[in-house]
Amino acid sequence: MGILEKIAEIEREISRTQKNKATEYHLGLLKAKLAKYRAQLLEPSKSSGAKGEGFDVMKSGDARVALIGFPSVGKSTFLSLMTSTESETASYEFTTLTCIPGVIEYKGANIQLLDLPGIIEGAAQGKGRGRQVIAVARTADVVIMMLDATKGEVQRELLEKELESVGIRLNCPKPNIYFKPKKGGGLSYNSTVPLTHCSEKLVQLILHEYKIFNAEVLFREDSTPDEFIDVIVGNRVHMPCLYVYNKVDQISIEEVDRLARRPNSVVISCGMKLNLDFLLEQLWEYLALICIYTKKRGERPDFSDPIIMRRGASVEHVCHRIHRTLASQFKYALVWGTSTKYSPQRVGLTHIMEHEDVIQIVKK
């Protein structure tokens, strides 16, 4: 029995089993086995076959965004509209066969946009080069899921399921669970909140499935067995996702309104170039980027060439970005902008910068 058959068998068993208090241990064990087999499926095979053409593109720019979607939903058209790169577009499926990179220039930042081939159902098992596509998506900062507005919710559910099965968690925070395997001493289990989904016995059963008998586990939130398995496996990627419904010019205005009100969703039309500016604004928010301007003593700030940082960056991060030796020679900085109580404010290395702040660094 191959891994795919085992996975299918366990999925059937989970769907057959009623969810109640008596079966939660059984379900927890099945989920642990399922996660283990899926991890094996993602590992490259030992036999050295002929190497295919690689998908991965060198990371460039300030952030990376991956375009994921079924064939013929408008990913290549979107790339051609947003960037100066021309991606081949046609009305048949699988026009794009490899990863095509483009660059969006927005607010002084260079955002790398990857046009990936269409995903089909069963991509997580390797159908239609699905594994390579998903492997590239794991390296992105944000995923844009292109959906066909005329097809309803079917595509979104299928894609979420495919990404979920390869360890990509969309729009959900990392589970707040402390887990540390030990050399000996058995299982030390604690929780700071009342748990409704997990118990000590279930945690022990799941750990035994992974051949872990000595560990320290502390639940800081009411987590599910799935989230606990994610923490044990440790290779899960939590990333923000923007659901983009294309071809809204082909559906009714009521349906457009319903889709636009869904969380993390944007409606656009690549054919008629509708709402693309709002999509860029949303993308900027999801990437959590900020612009910081520099200023020399006695001169006006340089607004033409901002430094692009992540939200939450400190003065020290800005120093490292300008030059690696600057932080060691740092005396103080003067900052103008929303992060200060008054302008200019004299600050140290730990001061957190905000969007469109101006900084002047004084050396020793």
Coordinates of C-alpha atoms in Angstrom, one line a residue:
M1 CA 0.0 0.0 0.0
G2 CA 1.6 3.3 -1.1
I3 CA 1.6 6.5 0.8
L4 CA -1.2 8.0 -1.3
E5 CA -3.5 5.0 -0.6
K6 CA -2.7 5.3 3.1
I7 CA -3.6 9.0 3.1
A8 CA -6.8 8.3 1.2
E9 CA -7.7 5.5 3.7
I10 CA -7.1 7.7 6.7
E11 CA -9.1 10.6 5.2
R12 CA -12.0 8.2 4.6
E13 CA -11.8 7.0 8.2
I14 CA -11.9 10.6 9.5
S15 CA -14.9 11.5 7.4
R16 CA -16.7 8.3 8.6
T17 CA -16.0 8.8 12.3
Q18 CA -18.6 10.8 14.3
K19 CA -17.1 13.8 16.2
N20 CA -17.9 13.4 19.9
K21 CA -16.2 13.1 23.3
A22 CA -15.7 9.3 22.9
T23 CA -13.9 9.5 19.5
E24 CA -11.7 12.5 20.0
Y25 CA -8.6 10.4 20.9
H26 CA -9.2 8.2 17.9
L27 CA -9.5 11.3 15.6
G28 CA -6.4 12.9 17.2
L29 CA -4.3 9.7 16.4
L30 CA -5.6 9.6 12.8
K31 CA -4.7 13.3 12.3
A32 CA -1.2 12.7 13.6
K33 CA -0.8 9.7 11.2
L34 CA -2.1 11.8 8.3
A35 CA 0.3 14.6 9.1
K36 CA 3.2 12.1 9.2
Y37 CA 2.3 10.5 5.8
R38 CA 1.9 14.0 4.2
A39 CA 5.3 15.0 5.4
Q40 CA 6.8 11.8 3.8
L41 CA 5.0 12.7 0.6
L42 CA 6.7 16.1 0.5
E43 CA 10.2 14.7 0.9
P44 CA 12.0 14.2 -2.4
S45 CA 12.4 10.6 -3.5
K46 CA 15.7 8.9 -2.9
S47 CA 16.0 7.5 -6.4
S48 CA 18.0 9.9 -8.5
G49 CA 15.9 10.4 -11.7
A50 CA 16.6 12.9 -14.4
K51 CA 16.4 16.4 -12.9
G52 CA 13.6 18.5 -14.2
E53 CA 13.7 22.2 -14.9
G54 CA 13.7 24.0 -11.5
F55 CA 10.9 26.5 -10.7
D56 CA 12.5 28.6 -8.1
V57 CA 13.4 32.2 -9.0
M58 CA 16.1 34.2 -7.2
K59 CA 14.6 36.4 -4.5
S60 CA 14.9 40.1 -5.4
G61 CA 13.2 43.4 -4.4
D62 CA 11.8 44.2 -1.0
A63 CA 9.1 41.5 -0.8
R64 CA 7.8 38.5 -2.7
V65 CA 4.2 37.8 -3.7
A66 CA 3.1 34.5 -5.2
L67 CA 0.1 34.2 -7.6
I68 CA -1.8 31.0 -7.0
G69 CA -4.9 29.8 -8.7
F70 CA -6.6 27.3 -11.1
P71 CA -5.7 27.5 -14.8
S72 CA -7.4 30.3 -16.8
V73 CA -8.4 32.6 -13.9
G74 CA -6.3 35.5 -15.2
K75 CA -3.0 35.2 -13.3
S76 CA -0.8 36.0 -16.4
T77 CA -3.1 38.9 -17.5
F78 CA -2.7 40.3 -13.9
L79 CA 1.1 40.0 -14.1
S80 CA 1.2 41.7 -17.5
L81 CA -1.0 44.6 -16.2
M82 CA 0.8 45.1 -12.9
T83 CA 4.4 44.8 -14.1
S84 CA 6.4 45.5 -17.3
T85 CA 6.9 41.7 -17.8
E86 CA 4.8 40.1 -20.5
S87 CA 3.5 36.7 -19.6
E88 CA 1.9 34.6 -22.4
T89 CA -1.9 34.7 -22.1
A90 CA -4.5 32.7 -24.1
S91 CA -8.0 31.4 -23.6
Y92 CA -6.9 27.8 -23.0
E93 CA -5.7 26.2 -19.8
F94 CA -2.0 25.8 -18.8
T95 CA -0.7 28.7 -20.9
T96 CA 2.0 29.3 -18.3
L97 CA 4.2 26.2 -17.7
T98 CA 7.0 27.6 -15.5
C99 CA 7.4 30.4 -12.9
I100 CA 7.5 33.9 -14.5
P101 CA 8.7 36.7 -12.2
G102 CA 7.8 40.4 -12.6
V103 CA 8.3 43.5 -10.4
I104 CA 5.6 45.9 -9.2
E105 CA 7.0 49.4 -8.4
Y106 CA 4.8 50.9 -5.7
K107 CA 5.5 53.7 -3.2
G108 CA 9.2 53.4 -3.9
A109 CA 9.3 49.6 -3.1
N110 CA 10.1 46.8 -5.6
I111 CA 7.7 44.0 -5.0
Q112 CA 8.5 40.7 -6.8
L113 CA 5.4 39.1 -8.3
L114 CA 5.6 35.4 -9.3
D115 CA 3.2 34.1 -11.9
L116 CA 3.0 30.3 -11.1
P117 CA 1.4 27.7 -13.3
G118 CA -2.2 26.8 -12.6
I119 CA -2.9 24.3 -9.7
I120 CA -5.3 21.4 -10.3
E121 CA -7.0 19.3 -7.8
G122 CA -4.6 16.8 -6.3
A123 CA -1.6 19.1 -6.7
A124 CA -0.4 18.3 -3.2
Q125 CA 0.1 14.7 -4.4
G126 CA 2.2 16.0 -7.3
K127 CA -0.4 16.2 -10.0
G128 CA 0.4 18.8 -12.7
R129 CA 3.8 19.8 -11.2
G130 CA 1.7 20.9 -8.2
R131 CA 4.5 20.2 -5.7
Q132 CA 7.0 22.5 -7.3
V133 CA 4.3 25.3 -7.5
I134 CA 3.5 24.9 -3.8
A135 CA 7.2 24.8 -2.9
V136 CA 7.7 28.2 -4.5
A137 CA 4.6 29.6 -2.8
R138 CA 6.1 28.6 0.6
T139 CA 9.0 31.1 0.0
A140 CA 6.7 34.1 -0.6
D141 CA 5.7 36.8 2.0
V142 CA 2.1 37.0 0.8
V143 CA 0.0 34.7 -1.3
I144 CA -2.5 36.2 -3.8
M145 CA -5.1 33.6 -4.5
M146 CA -6.7 34.3 -7.9
L147 CA -10.2 33.0 -8.1
D148 CA -12.8 33.1 -10.9
A149 CA -15.8 35.1 -9.6
T150 CA -18.1 33.2 -12.0
K151 CA -17.3 29.8 -10.4
G152 CA -18.5 30.7 -6.9
E153 CA -16.8 29.3 -3.8
V154 CA -15.7 26.0 -5.2
Q155 CA -12.2 27.1 -6.2
R156 CA -11.4 28.8 -2.9
E157 CA -12.2 25.7 -0.8
L158 CA -10.3 23.4 -3.1
L159 CA -7.2 25.6 -3.1
E160 CA -7.3 26.1 0.7
K161 CA -7.5 22.3 1.1
E162 CA -4.5 21.8 -1.2
L163 CA -2.3 24.4 0.6
E164 CA -3.4 23.1 4.0
S165 CA -2.3 19.6 3.2
V166 CA 1.3 20.7 2.4
G167 CA 1.7 22.8 5.6
I168 CA 0.7 26.3 4.4
R169 CA -1.6 28.0 6.9
L170 CA -3.4 31.0 5.5
N171 CA -4.4 34.1 7.6
C172 CA -4.0 32.3 10.9
P173 CA -1.5 33.1 13.7
K174 CA 1.1 30.6 14.9
P175 CA -0.3 28.4 17.8
N176 CA 0.8 29.7 21.2
I177 CA 2.2 26.4 22.4
Y178 CA 5.6 25.9 24.0
F179 CA 7.0 22.5 23.0
K180 CA 10.5 21.2 23.8
P181 CA 11.7 17.5 23.4
K182 CA 14.0 16.4 26.3
K183 CA 16.5 13.6 26.9
G184 CA 14.5 12.0 29.8
G185 CA 12.0 12.7 32.6
G186 CA 8.8 11.7 30.8
L187 CA 6.1 14.1 29.7
S188 CA 5.7 17.4 31.5
Y189 CA 2.2 18.8 30.6
N190 CA 0.7 22.2 31.6
S191 CA -1.8 24.8 30.4
T192 CA -2.4 28.4 31.4
V193 CA -6.0 28.3 30.0
P194 CA -8.9 25.7 30.3
L195 CA -8.6 23.3 27.3
T196 CA -11.7 22.1 25.5
H197 CA -10.0 20.3 22.5
C198 CA -6.9 18.6 23.9
S199 CA -6.2 16.6 27.1
E200 CA -3.0 15.1 28.6
K201 CA -3.9 11.6 27.3
L202 CA -4.5 12.9 23.7
V203 CA -1.2 14.9 23.8
Q204 CA 0.6 11.8 24.9
L205 CA -0.9 9.6 22.2
I206 CA 0.0 12.2 19.5
L207 CA 3.6 12.4 20.8
H208 CA 3.9 8.6 20.9
E209 CA 2.9 8.5 17.2
Y210 CA 6.0 10.7 16.5
K211 CA 8.2 8.5 18.8
I212 CA 8.5 11.3 21.4
F213 CA 8.3 10.1 25.0
N214 CA 10.1 12.9 26.9
A215 CA 9.0 16.4 26.3
E216 CA 7.8 19.6 27.9
V217 CA 4.4 20.9 26.7
L218 CA 2.8 24.2 27.7
F219 CA -0.5 25.4 26.2
R220 CA -1.0 29.1 26.4
E221 CA -4.2 29.1 24.4
D222 CA -7.1 26.7 23.7
S223 CA -5.6 24.9 20.7
T224 CA -6.9 22.0 18.6
P225 CA -5.1 18.7 18.0
D226 CA -4.3 19.9 14.5
E227 CA -2.5 23.0 15.8
F228 CA -0.5 20.9 18.3
I229 CA 0.6 18.6 15.5
D230 CA 1.7 21.7 13.5
V231 CA 3.9 22.7 16.5
I232 CA 5.5 19.2 16.7
V233 CA 6.2 19.0 13.0
G234 CA 7.6 22.5 13.0
N235 CA 7.8 23.1 9.3
R236 CA 4.5 24.8 8.8
V237 CA 4.4 28.2 7.1
H238 CA 1.9 30.8 8.4
M239 CA 1.4 33.5 5.8
P240 CA -1.2 36.2 4.9
C241 CA -3.4 35.5 1.9
L242 CA -5.4 37.9 -0.2
Y243 CA -8.3 36.4 -2.1
V244 CA -8.7 38.2 -5.4
Y245 CA -11.9 37.5 -7.4
N246 CA -11.3 38.2 -11.1
K247 CA -13.8 38.6 -13.9
V248 CA -16.4 40.5 -11.8
D249 CA -17.6 42.2 -15.0
Q250 CA -19.4 38.9 -15.8
I251 CA -21.5 38.6 -12.7
S252 CA -24.3 40.6 -11.1
I253 CA -23.7 43.6 -8.9
E254 CA -25.3 41.9 -5.9
E255 CA -22.8 39.0 -6.2
V256 CA -19.9 41.5 -6.5
D257 CA -21.0 43.2 -3.3
R258 CA -21.3 39.9 -1.5
L259 CA -17.8 38.8 -2.6
A260 CA -16.2 42.2 -1.8
R261 CA -17.6 42.1 1.8
R262 CA -15.9 38.8 2.6
P263 CA -12.8 38.9 4.9
N264 CA -9.4 39.3 3.1
S265 CA -11.1 39.6 -0.3
V266 CA -10.8 42.0 -3.2
V267 CA -12.8 42.0 -6.4
I268 CA -11.1 43.1 -9.7
S269 CA -11.5 42.8 -13.4
C270 CA -8.3 42.4 -15.4
G271 CA -10.2 42.7 -18.7
M272 CA -11.7 46.1 -17.8
K273 CA -8.9 47.2 -15.4
L274 CA -11.3 47.7 -12.5
N275 CA -10.2 48.1 -8.9
L276 CA -6.5 47.3 -9.4
D277 CA -5.4 50.4 -7.5
F278 CA -7.3 49.3 -4.4
L279 CA -5.7 45.8 -4.7
L280 CA -2.3 47.4 -4.6
E281 CA -3.2 49.3 -1.5
Q282 CA -4.4 46.1 0.2
L283 CA -1.2 44.3 -0.9
W284 CA 0.9 47.0 0.7
E285 CA -1.0 46.6 4.0
Y286 CA -0.6 42.8 3.9
L287 CA 3.1 43.0 3.2
A288 CA 3.5 45.3 6.3
L289 CA 6.1 47.5 4.5
I290 CA 7.0 51.1 5.6
C291 CA 9.0 53.8 3.8
I292 CA 11.7 55.7 5.8
Y293 CA 13.4 58.8 4.4
T294 CA 16.9 59.9 5.3
K295 CA 18.2 63.4 5.9
K296 CA 21.7 64.9 6.0
R297 CA 22.6 67.6 8.5
G298 CA 21.6 71.0 7.3
E299 CA 19.9 69.7 4.1
R300 CA 16.3 68.9 3.1
P301 CA 15.2 65.2 3.4
D302 CA 15.7 63.0 0.4
F303 CA 12.1 62.0 -0.6
S304 CA 13.2 60.5 -3.9
D305 CA 14.9 57.3 -2.5
P306 CA 13.1 55.8 0.6
I307 CA 14.5 52.9 2.6
I308 CA 11.9 50.1 2.6
M309 CA 11.6 48.2 5.9
R310 CA 9.1 45.9 7.6
R311 CA 6.6 47.3 10.1
G312 CA 8.1 47.2 13.6
A313 CA 11.6 48.0 12.4
S314 CA 13.8 49.9 14.9
V315 CA 16.5 52.6 14.3
E316 CA 19.1 49.8 14.6
H317 CA 17.5 48.0 11.6
V318 CA 17.7 51.2 9.6
C319 CA 21.4 51.6 10.5
H320 CA 22.2 48.1 9.4
R321 CA 20.3 48.7 6.1
I322 CA 22.3 51.9 5.4
H323 CA 25.7 50.4 6.3
R324 CA 26.7 47.4 8.5
T325 CA 29.3 49.5 10.6
L326 CA 26.9 52.4 11.2
A327 CA 25.2 50.9 14.3
S328 CA 28.6 50.6 16.1
Q329 CA 29.4 54.3 15.5
F330 CA 25.9 55.5 16.3
K331 CA 25.6 58.3 18.8
Y332 CA 21.9 59.3 18.5
A333 CA 19.3 59.9 15.8
L334 CA 16.8 62.7 15.2
V335 CA 13.4 61.5 13.9
W336 CA 10.5 63.5 12.4
G337 CA 7.2 61.8 11.9
T338 CA 4.3 59.9 13.5
S339 CA 6.5 57.7 15.7
T340 CA 7.7 60.7 17.8
K341 CA 6.0 62.8 20.5
Y342 CA 7.4 66.0 19.0
S343 CA 9.5 66.7 15.9
P344 CA 12.4 66.3 15.8
Q345 CA 12.8 63.9 18.7
R346 CA 16.2 62.6 19.8
V347 CA 16.1 58.8 20.0
G348 CA 18.3 55.8 20.5
L349 CA 18.7 52.5 18.7
T350 CA 15.6 50.8 20.1
H351 CA 13.1 53.5 18.9
I352 CA 10.4 51.9 16.6
M353 CA 10.0 53.6 13.2
E354 CA 6.7 54.2 11.4
H355 CA 5.6 54.8 7.8
E356 CA 7.1 57.9 6.2
D357 CA 9.3 58.9 9.1
V358 CA 12.4 61.0 8.4
I359 CA 15.6 60.1 10.2
Q360 CA 19.0 61.9 10.6
I361 CA 21.7 59.8 12.2
V362 CA 24.5 61.4 14.2
K363 CA 27.7 59.4 14.6
K364 CA 30.2 59.4 17.5

